[in-house]
Amino acid sequence: MSGYVGILVSDPWLQNQFTQVELRSLKTHFMSMRRESGKLTLRDMASRMSRLKVVGENLTEEDRASCIQDLYQNLDEEVDFEFFLKVYLKLHAHASARTGSVAKNSSAFLKTATTTLLHTISESEKASYVAHINNYLGEDDFLKKYLPIDPSTNDLFEIAKDGVLLCKLINVAVAGTIDERAINTKRILNPWERNENHTLCLNSAKAIGCTVVNIGTQDFIEGRRHLVLGLISQIIKIQLLADLNLKKTPQLLELVGDSKDVEELMSLPPEKILLRWMNFLLKKAGYKKIVTNFSSDVKDAEAYGHLLNVLAPEYSNPSTLTVRDPLTRAKLVLEHADRMGCKRYLTAKDIVEGSPNLNLAFVAHIFQHRNGLSTQTKQISFLETLPDDAQISREERAFRFWMNSLGNSTYIDNVFEDLRNGWLLLETLDKVSPGIVNWKVANKPPIKLPFRKVENCNQVVKIGKQLKFSLVNIAGNDIVQGNKKLILAYLWQLMRCNILQLLKNLRFHSHGKEITDVDILRWANTQVSNSGTQSRMNSFKDKSLSDGIFFLELLSAVQPRAVNWSLVTKGVAANADDEKKMNATYIISIARKLGCSIFLLPEDLTEVNQKMILTLTASIMYWYLKQPVDQDKPSGTSDSETISNSTLDDSASESSIEENGNL
């Protein structure tokens, strides 16, 4: 994609207004409009822009015509792509000003474009995130020569251009996500190495729960500030909310009355648990209001005053709750937090202006520093009676992050809770197999009547049967009831269906022959065999795979530069388990660095989780088959050797999932 934006748009100002995905989408619309009569004039645009969401939905044709007439004199002037973009932006601003909000059903690329004409960033957020980076990465061996970053400059975006800082920040948020041996850390990186770092960063960000649907590697190389800051914000948020679960902080049990409420608490997203914790302590402090958000409800800083008084009364200032001016009170709150030893993630001005991201970061940090909960052994021992199935937990995580990576309308925090009304499952099914959902009979959230949820889930089961899923004794009501094992069984088959569909559509048309697990297994063994090594995978549950050597040889076979063998361990020494885990972490990072979008954990490799081994192998196969036919392929290897009765077909599917390459 390097240089793609520059080819489409030469005007630097316009380049700054759109991401690559937005430009490609708008170019498609522009070409379609122009094809109707061979050219496009200003006069034509009012009628032909009806297909563009927001501009088409929130402005009538007469509105668009009137606006264009007010802006331009010669309506017969022919419009090229750059002129089209300028008109589009002006109409978009007009539509947004009229409605005051973005249409809920806008496509993703238009949601990004509707923020403002210029993609502005919050200087307060930038300063806060820079302080966070300076604090957590200041002593990093590689980055310390670039840190501390001056928050008053744009140095953050320059330093982020080589991808190293973003990769390291991901590891601060979720330790061990990226094997640092896979990061290119030379002082001066060539474009290939820089692109690899950004690919590794984006695929790893998806794997820890970030939403990166509209972000490409070129956006980081070009330093698109709103996108870089948006990703940094998500990574830091994941880090700050990491302790808001019963596994990390069993004292949270104090927030619930009895065992019936525990499951509800466990299913809540971290932000909701943080609000519940805050309100629990505020009630203790005698504060009468309920805080429901990190913006308008904390603007007057009163809630903060009460919260800190109950957490650290030894540092309280009586003036905090008596002053009338919210800004003065906010300053006193921050002084109290300073005395507690809490880091500042915001200013007094940010509090009174209701900055949601910075207020969330501030409260999450207070929770990490001092949560004020008891450590009663009776409560904590209760956790031991709860079912703790690590396998279910890992699979739920993998499927959740995979579904979130597809760009569904709502972020999924817990598949057992968030899928119960069937809507997000229908959305995912429509992305995996476009057109398969009958939206006319689907019920859109919010859904109050239980039988409407059952209707959605019945359609989910019906479509699963159409796709030949094994759904013995599964009914729509099982999903509504949150049956964990049945939901996971369905999601695995949906994920596997997506993988096989992507492979089938990518390069070859198999004359009705479906791609099977056996084809994937045969392909992997053929690649490794043709590279001259003896390793072999007998099945996706072959226990010999636990040392990772086969997958390292597979990655080396499909991209000879991928693996640094001097860093690889044999996994047979006295500390074999540690060596196997090191290899597993390295494999996952190398695969992501190539461009594989995968959601497994090192334990899935070392324990040989059959499902996740299949997704890894298929993802490497998908990446390999996407490459230009003769580029970087070992000699003597052909696609037809591994997939019988197939003919090469370079036309790839244009579904949004395939474009993202999510497996």
XYZ file of C-alpha atoms in Angstrom:
663
model
C 0.000 0.000 0.000
C 3.001 2.313 0.234
C 2.380 5.391 -1.889
C -1.222 4.431 -2.617
C -2.715 7.532 -0.983
C -0.284 9.774 -2.837
C -1.314 8.240 -6.167
C -5.013 8.807 -5.491
C -4.653 12.274 -4.015
C -1.792 14.717 -4.618
C -3.174 17.540 -2.454
C -1.476 17.212 1.001
C -4.461 18.834 2.740
C -6.830 16.251 1.293
C -4.432 13.439 2.172
C -4.768 14.527 5.802
C -8.570 14.263 5.795
C -8.961 10.566 4.982
C -7.571 7.167 5.869
C -6.633 4.705 3.117
C -9.874 2.780 3.634
C -11.961 5.966 3.334
C -10.195 6.992 0.140
C -10.656 3.591 -1.475
C -14.361 3.573 -0.609
C -14.934 7.121 -1.867
C -12.962 6.394 -5.049
C -15.292 3.476 -5.742
C -18.346 5.740 -5.325
C -16.766 8.425 -7.543
C -15.984 5.965 -10.354
C -19.519 4.583 -10.178
C -21.027 8.090 -10.470
C -18.810 8.963 -13.404
C -19.589 5.738 -15.284
C -23.261 6.701 -15.582
C -22.554 9.319 -18.322
C -18.814 9.090 -18.871
C -18.124 12.235 -16.840
C -19.272 13.962 -13.656
C -20.175 17.652 -13.354
C -21.145 19.720 -10.334
C -24.721 19.746 -11.613
C -24.804 15.919 -11.581
C -23.529 15.535 -8.037
C -26.712 16.455 -6.167
C -28.636 13.494 -7.623
C -25.775 10.999 -7.763
C -24.626 11.466 -4.167
C -27.844 9.973 -2.823
C -26.012 6.661 -2.389
C -23.510 8.163 0.039
C -24.574 7.714 3.633
C -24.911 10.834 5.819
C -24.688 13.132 2.770
C -27.311 11.035 0.986
C -29.477 10.238 3.991
C -29.432 13.523 5.913
C -29.696 15.893 2.949
C -32.380 15.767 0.270
C -31.423 16.141 -3.371
C -32.769 19.710 -3.223
C -30.613 20.425 -0.135
C -27.523 19.140 -1.908
C -28.276 21.077 -5.092
C -28.892 24.303 -3.147
C -25.670 23.911 -1.171
C -23.584 23.227 -4.303
C -25.195 26.208 -6.074
C -24.284 28.479 -3.156
C -20.687 27.274 -3.181
C -19.878 27.194 -6.902
C -20.784 29.361 -9.905
C -20.111 27.110 -12.906
C -22.273 24.021 -12.362
C -21.173 22.508 -15.691
C -17.573 22.268 -14.521
C -16.278 18.708 -14.757
C -15.325 17.138 -11.426
C -12.173 15.068 -10.909
C -11.608 12.917 -7.831
C -9.897 15.605 -5.738
C -12.620 18.157 -6.558
C -15.217 15.508 -5.664
C -13.577 15.011 -2.259
C -13.683 18.753 -1.538
C -17.378 18.982 -2.437
C -18.066 15.845 -0.385
C -16.376 17.324 2.692
C -18.367 20.551 2.435
C -21.673 18.691 2.046
C -20.703 16.369 4.876
C -20.024 19.318 7.166
C -23.381 20.816 6.166
C -25.189 17.516 6.918
C -23.419 17.106 10.270
C -24.204 20.679 11.291
C -27.864 20.059 10.493
C -28.250 16.791 12.380
C -25.787 17.479 15.163
C -24.743 13.812 15.140
C -23.574 10.984 12.939
C -26.204 8.648 11.512
C -26.110 5.395 13.490
C -26.129 3.223 10.405
C -23.299 5.028 8.662
C -20.585 2.820 7.272
C -17.314 2.709 9.152
C -15.365 4.904 6.764
C -17.936 7.663 6.999
C -18.058 7.480 10.777
C -14.389 8.417 10.818
C -14.846 11.197 8.295
C -17.693 12.861 10.166
C -15.724 14.036 13.159
C -14.830 17.404 11.603
C -13.491 18.707 8.328
C -10.042 18.398 9.834
C -9.116 15.403 11.968
C -8.338 17.276 15.161
C -6.763 15.712 18.227
C -7.086 16.562 21.894
C -3.891 18.215 23.100
C -4.842 17.253 26.669
C -5.129 13.592 25.698
C -1.836 13.754 23.810
C -0.075 15.277 26.846
C -1.577 12.629 29.153
C -0.589 9.709 26.930
C 2.912 11.135 26.417
C 3.340 11.306 30.216
C 2.163 7.676 30.456
C 4.642 6.574 27.770
C 7.501 8.511 29.378
C 6.712 6.869 32.720
C 6.374 3.255 31.537
C 8.907 3.166 28.689
C 11.470 5.746 29.864
C 13.966 3.047 30.896
C 13.495 0.806 27.856
C 16.923 -0.068 26.423
C 15.979 0.896 22.876
C 13.556 3.784 23.457
C 15.406 5.641 26.211
C 17.453 7.542 23.645
C 14.178 9.027 22.311
C 12.452 9.594 25.661
C 11.186 11.573 27.446
C 8.939 12.958 24.709
C 8.000 16.636 24.915
C 4.155 16.764 25.012
C 4.129 20.272 23.509
C 5.589 18.956 20.237
C 4.515 16.343 17.697
C 7.550 14.169 18.493
C 5.225 11.362 19.630
C 3.997 10.839 16.074
C 7.514 10.965 14.622
C 8.838 8.400 17.104
C 5.810 6.163 16.450
C 6.574 6.019 12.722
C 8.981 3.068 13.024
C 6.472 0.993 15.007
C 8.800 0.102 17.889
C 7.140 2.380 20.462
C 3.664 1.041 19.677
C 4.831 -2.590 19.926
C 6.513 -1.907 23.273
C 3.402 -0.094 24.557
C 1.276 -3.153 23.724
C 3.623 -5.256 25.864
C 3.235 -2.790 28.736
C -0.558 -3.164 28.473
C -0.583 -6.970 28.182
C 2.801 -8.435 29.069
C 4.205 -11.006 26.648
C 1.832 -10.238 23.768
C 4.739 -9.520 21.400
C 8.009 -11.420 21.464
C 10.474 -8.545 21.350
C 12.852 -10.714 19.316
C 10.400 -10.216 16.438
C 10.520 -6.389 16.556
C 12.878 -4.692 14.096
C 14.905 -2.344 16.309
C 17.720 -1.014 14.162
C 18.326 2.724 14.536
C 17.350 3.329 10.893
C 14.785 0.948 9.433
C 14.149 0.466 5.742
C 10.513 0.731 4.492
C 10.102 -3.076 4.546
C 11.216 -3.375 8.183
C 9.089 -0.424 9.237
C 6.048 -1.923 7.535
C 6.697 -5.243 9.319
C 6.715 -3.483 12.697
C 3.412 -1.782 11.976
C 1.853 -5.014 10.723
C 3.016 -6.728 13.924
C 1.621 -3.851 15.975
C -1.813 -3.819 14.307
C -2.299 -7.601 14.447
C -1.134 -7.680 18.079
C -3.415 -4.739 18.972
C -6.377 -6.697 17.582
C -5.273 -9.681 19.632
C -5.512 -7.743 22.917
C -8.937 -6.281 22.083
C -8.251 -3.017 20.220
C -10.520 -2.015 17.334
C -8.382 -1.270 14.282
C -10.854 -1.795 11.431
C -10.032 1.411 9.546
C -6.304 1.669 10.247
C -3.552 0.565 7.850
C 0.225 0.467 8.185
C 0.583 3.452 5.848
C -1.470 5.599 8.234
C 1.210 5.156 10.905
C 4.129 5.660 8.529
C 2.537 8.931 7.413
C 1.960 9.906 11.032
C -1.830 10.393 10.848
C -2.134 11.850 14.298
C -5.791 11.082 15.079
C -5.309 7.409 14.194
C -2.039 7.025 16.110
C -3.511 8.736 19.169
C -6.700 6.678 18.899
C -4.750 3.410 18.987
C -2.516 4.616 21.844
C -5.667 5.569 23.777
C -7.104 2.057 23.363
C -3.849 0.371 24.407
C -3.488 2.510 27.542
C -7.144 1.953 28.429
C -6.625 -1.832 28.246
C -3.627 -1.501 30.564
C -5.430 0.664 33.115
C -8.526 -1.558 33.217
C -6.569 -4.825 33.424
C -7.209 -5.346 37.158
C -10.978 -4.867 36.944
C -11.934 -8.524 37.108
C -12.361 -11.087 39.862
C -9.308 -13.071 38.826
C -6.946 -10.118 39.301
C -8.895 -8.403 42.113
C -10.987 -10.940 44.067
C -11.837 -8.160 46.561
C -14.390 -6.941 43.993
C -16.714 -9.566 45.499
C -17.448 -6.953 48.136
C -19.494 -5.085 45.506
C -22.112 -7.853 45.266
C -24.662 -8.951 47.820
C -24.758 -12.702 47.235
C -23.645 -15.448 44.876
C -26.471 -14.704 42.411
C -24.894 -11.354 41.597
C -21.380 -12.743 41.086
C -22.008 -14.028 37.561
C -23.555 -10.708 36.607
C -20.476 -8.895 37.905
C -18.171 -11.270 36.026
C -20.004 -10.560 32.771
C -19.746 -6.768 33.027
C -17.205 -4.859 30.902
C -14.345 -3.291 32.919
C -15.721 0.269 32.597
C -19.031 -0.819 34.161
C -17.218 -2.574 37.013
C -15.207 0.620 37.583
C -18.433 2.658 37.807
C -19.953 0.102 40.180
C -16.840 0.280 42.399
C -16.931 4.074 42.366
C -20.622 4.191 43.323
C -20.080 1.565 46.036
C -17.496 3.803 47.735
C -19.489 6.996 47.102
C -22.466 5.451 48.891
C -20.180 4.747 51.855
C -19.145 8.401 51.793
C -22.788 9.559 51.883
C -22.815 10.902 48.322
C -26.429 10.836 47.124
C -26.021 10.865 43.329
C -25.282 7.878 41.097
C -22.358 8.282 38.680
C -23.301 6.739 35.327
C -20.490 8.053 33.109
C -17.007 9.552 33.168
C -18.061 12.833 31.639
C -21.065 14.939 32.691
C -21.519 13.160 36.052
C -18.027 14.086 37.262
C -17.740 17.589 35.769
C -18.344 19.367 39.077
C -15.616 17.223 40.772
C -17.895 16.584 43.791
C -17.898 12.830 43.230
C -14.095 12.871 43.105
C -13.933 14.840 46.359
C -16.053 12.246 48.176
C -14.257 9.302 46.535
C -10.780 10.448 47.563
C -11.957 11.368 51.066
C -13.149 7.811 51.633
C -10.012 6.259 50.088
C -7.426 8.532 51.706
C -9.003 10.632 54.489
C -5.529 11.422 55.848
C -4.896 13.680 52.828
C -8.328 15.346 52.657
C -8.804 19.105 52.467
C -12.064 20.376 54.053
C -12.263 23.074 51.382
C -12.723 20.525 48.581
C -16.403 19.974 49.329
C -17.203 23.540 50.407
C -15.887 25.614 47.495
C -18.493 26.580 44.913
C -16.305 26.897 41.833
C -15.964 23.492 40.053
C -12.545 24.407 38.617
C -11.167 25.251 42.068
C -12.638 22.025 43.453
C -11.072 20.045 40.584
C -7.676 21.546 41.407
C -8.073 20.520 45.056
C -9.053 16.992 43.964
C -5.867 16.681 41.907
C -3.775 17.942 44.816
C -5.390 15.238 46.993
C -4.569 12.618 44.350
C -0.973 13.868 44.212
C -0.614 13.436 47.974
C -1.899 9.861 47.593
C 0.841 9.182 45.049
C -1.519 8.878 42.074
C -0.309 9.900 38.640
C -2.124 12.723 36.892
C -3.904 11.667 33.726
C -5.780 14.941 33.389
C -5.900 18.605 34.412
C -8.570 20.437 36.401
C -9.786 21.857 33.084
C -10.201 18.324 31.674
C -12.384 17.410 34.669
C -14.766 20.372 34.315
C -14.907 19.896 30.541
C -15.877 16.244 31.076
C -13.145 14.545 29.006
C -14.412 10.911 29.065
C -11.119 9.212 28.112
C -9.016 11.128 30.629
C -11.554 10.858 33.460
C -11.736 7.100 32.858
C -7.927 6.880 32.948
C -7.828 8.928 36.172
C -10.389 6.763 37.996
C -8.832 3.518 36.710
C -5.441 4.610 38.006
C -6.925 5.492 41.413
C -8.434 1.976 41.518
C -5.051 0.410 40.679
C -3.306 2.515 43.324
C -5.817 2.150 46.162
C -9.184 0.401 45.761
C -10.428 0.631 49.368
C -11.896 -2.897 49.303
C -11.543 -5.401 52.106
C -9.566 -8.641 51.875
C -11.948 -10.861 53.819
C -10.856 -14.458 53.322
C -14.458 -15.652 53.527
C -15.378 -13.658 50.443
C -12.253 -14.536 48.511
C -12.518 -18.241 49.331
C -15.969 -18.144 47.724
C -14.203 -17.721 44.381
C -12.754 -21.195 44.743
C -16.271 -22.646 44.486
C -16.837 -21.011 41.083
C -16.107 -23.105 37.970
C -12.733 -22.047 36.579
C -12.378 -23.546 33.119
C -9.237 -22.042 31.620
C -10.008 -23.620 28.256
C -13.450 -21.974 28.076
C -11.916 -18.670 29.117
C -9.220 -18.827 26.421
C -11.653 -19.802 23.681
C -14.129 -17.094 24.709
C -11.307 -14.559 24.493
C -10.164 -15.739 21.039
C -13.677 -15.722 19.555
C -14.505 -12.368 21.164
C -11.438 -10.633 19.746
C -11.984 -12.263 16.350
C -15.587 -10.991 16.177
C -14.538 -7.526 17.346
C -11.909 -7.415 14.591
C -14.636 -7.755 11.943
C -16.046 -4.298 12.671
C -19.494 -5.214 14.004
C -21.801 -2.406 15.107
C -21.229 -3.034 18.838
C -18.057 -3.962 20.723
C -18.349 -7.349 22.421
C -17.168 -7.519 26.036
C -18.413 -11.030 26.834
C -19.672 -13.493 24.217
C -21.887 -15.334 26.690
C -23.801 -12.146 27.518
C -23.489 -9.893 24.490
C -24.580 -12.480 21.905
C -27.753 -13.554 23.676
C -30.112 -11.409 21.592
C -28.700 -12.907 18.370
C -28.098 -9.583 16.596
C -24.285 -9.598 16.655
C -24.247 -13.236 15.574
C -26.414 -12.295 12.588
C -24.033 -9.427 11.756
C -21.052 -11.782 11.897
C -22.814 -14.388 9.766
C -23.543 -11.709 7.171
C -19.839 -10.796 7.053
C -18.732 -14.418 6.764
C -21.351 -15.224 4.104
C -22.735 -11.959 2.656
C -26.462 -12.024 1.928
C -27.209 -15.129 3.987
C -29.174 -13.249 6.690
C -32.833 -12.384 6.166
C -32.775 -8.905 7.724
C -36.506 -8.415 7.109
C -37.333 -10.826 9.922
C -34.428 -9.827 12.202
C -35.116 -7.817 15.360
C -32.712 -4.929 15.978
C -31.634 -4.008 19.551
C -32.729 -2.838 21.982
C -34.973 -5.892 22.246
C -37.291 -5.955 25.266
C -39.465 -8.961 24.439
C -37.699 -12.307 25.082
C -39.402 -14.084 22.174
C -37.885 -11.519 19.747
C -34.426 -12.557 20.945
C -35.390 -16.201 20.396
C -36.499 -15.330 16.830
C -33.062 -13.869 16.087
C -31.283 -16.848 17.608
C -33.516 -19.309 15.750
C -32.370 -17.656 12.518
C -28.757 -17.964 13.725
C -29.238 -21.727 14.207
C -31.082 -22.063 10.874
C -28.227 -20.343 9.007
C -25.698 -22.519 10.842
C -27.456 -25.587 9.472
C -27.386 -24.034 5.969
C -23.629 -23.686 6.382
C -23.454 -27.351 7.444
C -22.502 -26.723 11.059
C -22.932 -29.618 13.459
C -25.797 -28.323 15.628
C -27.269 -31.404 17.243
C -29.622 -30.448 20.092
C -28.885 -26.722 19.745
C -31.890 -24.400 19.616
C -32.143 -20.614 19.513
C -33.191 -20.540 23.150
C -29.843 -22.098 24.185
C -28.091 -18.962 22.918
C -30.643 -16.695 24.620
C -30.024 -18.573 27.889
C -26.244 -18.101 27.526
C -25.329 -21.800 27.314
C -21.525 -21.495 27.288
C -20.526 -24.789 25.696
C -23.107 -24.531 22.923
C -22.222 -20.902 22.161
C -18.502 -21.764 21.969
C -19.264 -24.754 19.730
C -21.228 -22.497 17.363
C -18.546 -19.773 17.341
C -15.783 -22.264 16.573
C -17.686 -23.559 13.561
C -18.385 -19.985 12.447
C -14.700 -19.038 12.725
C -13.648 -22.205 10.888
C -16.244 -21.532 8.168
C -14.766 -18.063 7.714
C -11.258 -19.489 7.345
C -12.281 -22.099 4.775
C -14.375 -19.574 2.838
C -11.469 -17.121 2.660
C -9.146 -19.817 1.376
C -11.691 -21.016 -1.176
C -12.315 -17.509 -2.520
C -8.758 -16.277 -2.508
C -6.877 -17.648 -5.518
C -8.525 -20.707 -6.858
C -11.911 -21.848 -8.011
C -12.194 -25.469 -7.050
C -15.121 -26.523 -9.280
C -17.373 -27.138 -6.302
C -14.694 -28.782 -4.182
C -14.712 -27.291 -0.682
C -11.411 -26.580 1.062
C -11.061 -29.004 3.968
C -8.925 -29.393 7.067
C -7.058 -32.142 5.179
C -6.151 -29.683 2.388
C -4.695 -27.270 4.961
C -2.729 -30.061 6.655
C -1.390 -31.318 3.306
C -0.423 -27.788 2.240
C 1.582 -27.169 5.443
C 3.423 -30.475 5.202
C 4.224 -29.862 1.530
C 5.714 -26.424 2.254
C 7.931 -27.789 5.012
C 8.958 -30.851 2.988
C 9.839 -28.733 -0.076
C 12.052 -26.514 2.062
C 14.278 -29.535 2.749
C 13.444 -30.286 6.388
C 12.109 -33.500 7.878
C 9.421 -32.167 10.265
C 5.866 -33.323 9.742
C 2.466 -32.613 11.279
C 0.369 -35.786 11.443
C -2.768 -33.933 12.538
C -3.775 -30.685 14.216
C -3.607 -32.485 17.568
C -0.130 -33.967 16.985
C 1.590 -33.651 20.396
C 5.007 -33.254 18.749
C 3.883 -29.761 17.685
C 4.267 -28.519 21.276
C 7.926 -27.522 20.801
C 6.978 -25.171 17.937
C 9.722 -26.367 15.578
C 7.292 -27.416 12.815
C 5.651 -23.973 12.717
C 9.000 -22.196 12.740
C 10.015 -24.331 9.750
C 6.670 -23.580 8.053
C 7.126 -19.826 8.565
C 10.694 -20.077 7.280
C 9.457 -22.035 4.245
C 6.862 -19.440 3.230
C 9.153 -16.470 4.014
C 12.854 -17.364 4.309
C 13.665 -14.057 6.046
C 11.023 -14.556 8.745
C 12.809 -16.675 11.360
C 16.091 -15.900 13.097
C 17.150 -19.454 13.942
C 19.807 -18.280 16.377
C 16.956 -17.235 18.696
C 15.165 -20.592 18.559
C 15.375 -23.197 21.343
C 14.893 -26.944 20.911
C 12.413 -27.347 23.755
C 14.105 -30.503 25.066
C 16.321 -29.191 27.885
C 15.618 -29.375 31.622
C 13.613 -26.167 31.298
C 11.767 -27.517 28.249
C 8.421 -25.955 29.181
C 9.942 -22.467 29.309
C 11.716 -23.031 25.992
C 8.516 -24.279 24.360
C 6.662 -21.193 25.548
C 9.432 -18.936 24.202
C 9.156 -20.636 20.818
C 5.358 -20.345 20.880
C 5.505 -16.612 21.627
C 8.056 -16.149 18.834
C 5.890 -18.092 16.341
C 2.806 -16.002 17.077
C 4.744 -12.731 16.774
C 6.443 -13.771 13.508
C 3.084 -14.821 12.016
C 1.532 -11.489 12.994
C 4.565 -9.650 11.635
C 4.026 -11.309 8.246
C 0.375 -10.230 8.252
C -1.555 -13.075 9.886
C -4.510 -11.942 11.986
C -4.573 -14.593 14.720
C -6.015 -14.720 18.229
C -4.373 -17.681 19.933
C -2.145 -17.625 23.033
C 1.243 -19.351 23.527
C -0.495 -21.945 25.733
C -2.643 -22.970 22.760
C 0.545 -24.010 20.969
C 2.360 -25.650 23.864
C -0.778 -27.573 24.884
C -1.605 -28.318 21.212
C -5.124 -26.899 21.166
C -6.468 -28.521 17.998
C -8.803 -25.641 17.080
C -6.216 -22.911 17.503
C -3.517 -24.947 15.718
C -5.877 -25.143 12.727
C -6.508 -21.381 12.754
C -2.766 -20.671 12.895
C -1.966 -23.025 9.993
C -4.847 -21.705 7.887
C -3.842 -18.117 8.600
C -0.262 -18.751 7.403
C -1.664 -20.503 4.321
C -4.006 -17.571 3.632
C -1.150 -15.063 3.922
C 1.071 -17.141 1.623
C -1.561 -17.548 -1.086
C -2.240 -13.801 -1.092
C 1.322 -13.063 -2.197
C 2.114 -12.371 -5.889
C 2.465 -15.693 -7.695
C 6.251 -15.940 -8.002
C 7.315 -13.588 -5.233
C 9.156 -15.075 -2.276
C 7.911 -18.600 -3.004
C 10.361 -21.464 -2.654
C 11.218 -23.104 -5.945
C 9.436 -26.327 -6.793
C 6.300 -25.309 -4.886
C 2.922 -24.783 -6.484
C -0.556 -24.311 -5.135
C -1.883 -27.150 -7.254
C 0.396 -29.619 -5.469
C -1.390 -29.055 -2.207
C -4.982 -28.546 -3.281
C -6.156 -31.063 -5.802
C -8.551 -30.334 -8.693
C -8.033 -26.577 -8.276
C -7.394 -23.991 -10.948
C -5.636 -20.730 -10.182
C -7.948 -17.748 -10.010
C -6.474 -14.390 -9.006
C -9.817 -12.744 -8.305
C -10.036 -12.424 -4.536
C -13.245 -12.012 -2.640
C -14.098 -8.374 -1.962
C -15.881 -8.994 1.309
C -14.861 -6.743 4.154
C -13.556 -9.692 6.136
C -11.244 -10.854 3.384
C -9.913 -7.338 2.924
C -8.980 -7.292 6.594
C -7.567 -10.814 6.403
C -9.084 -11.832 9.711
C -8.742 -15.504 10.522
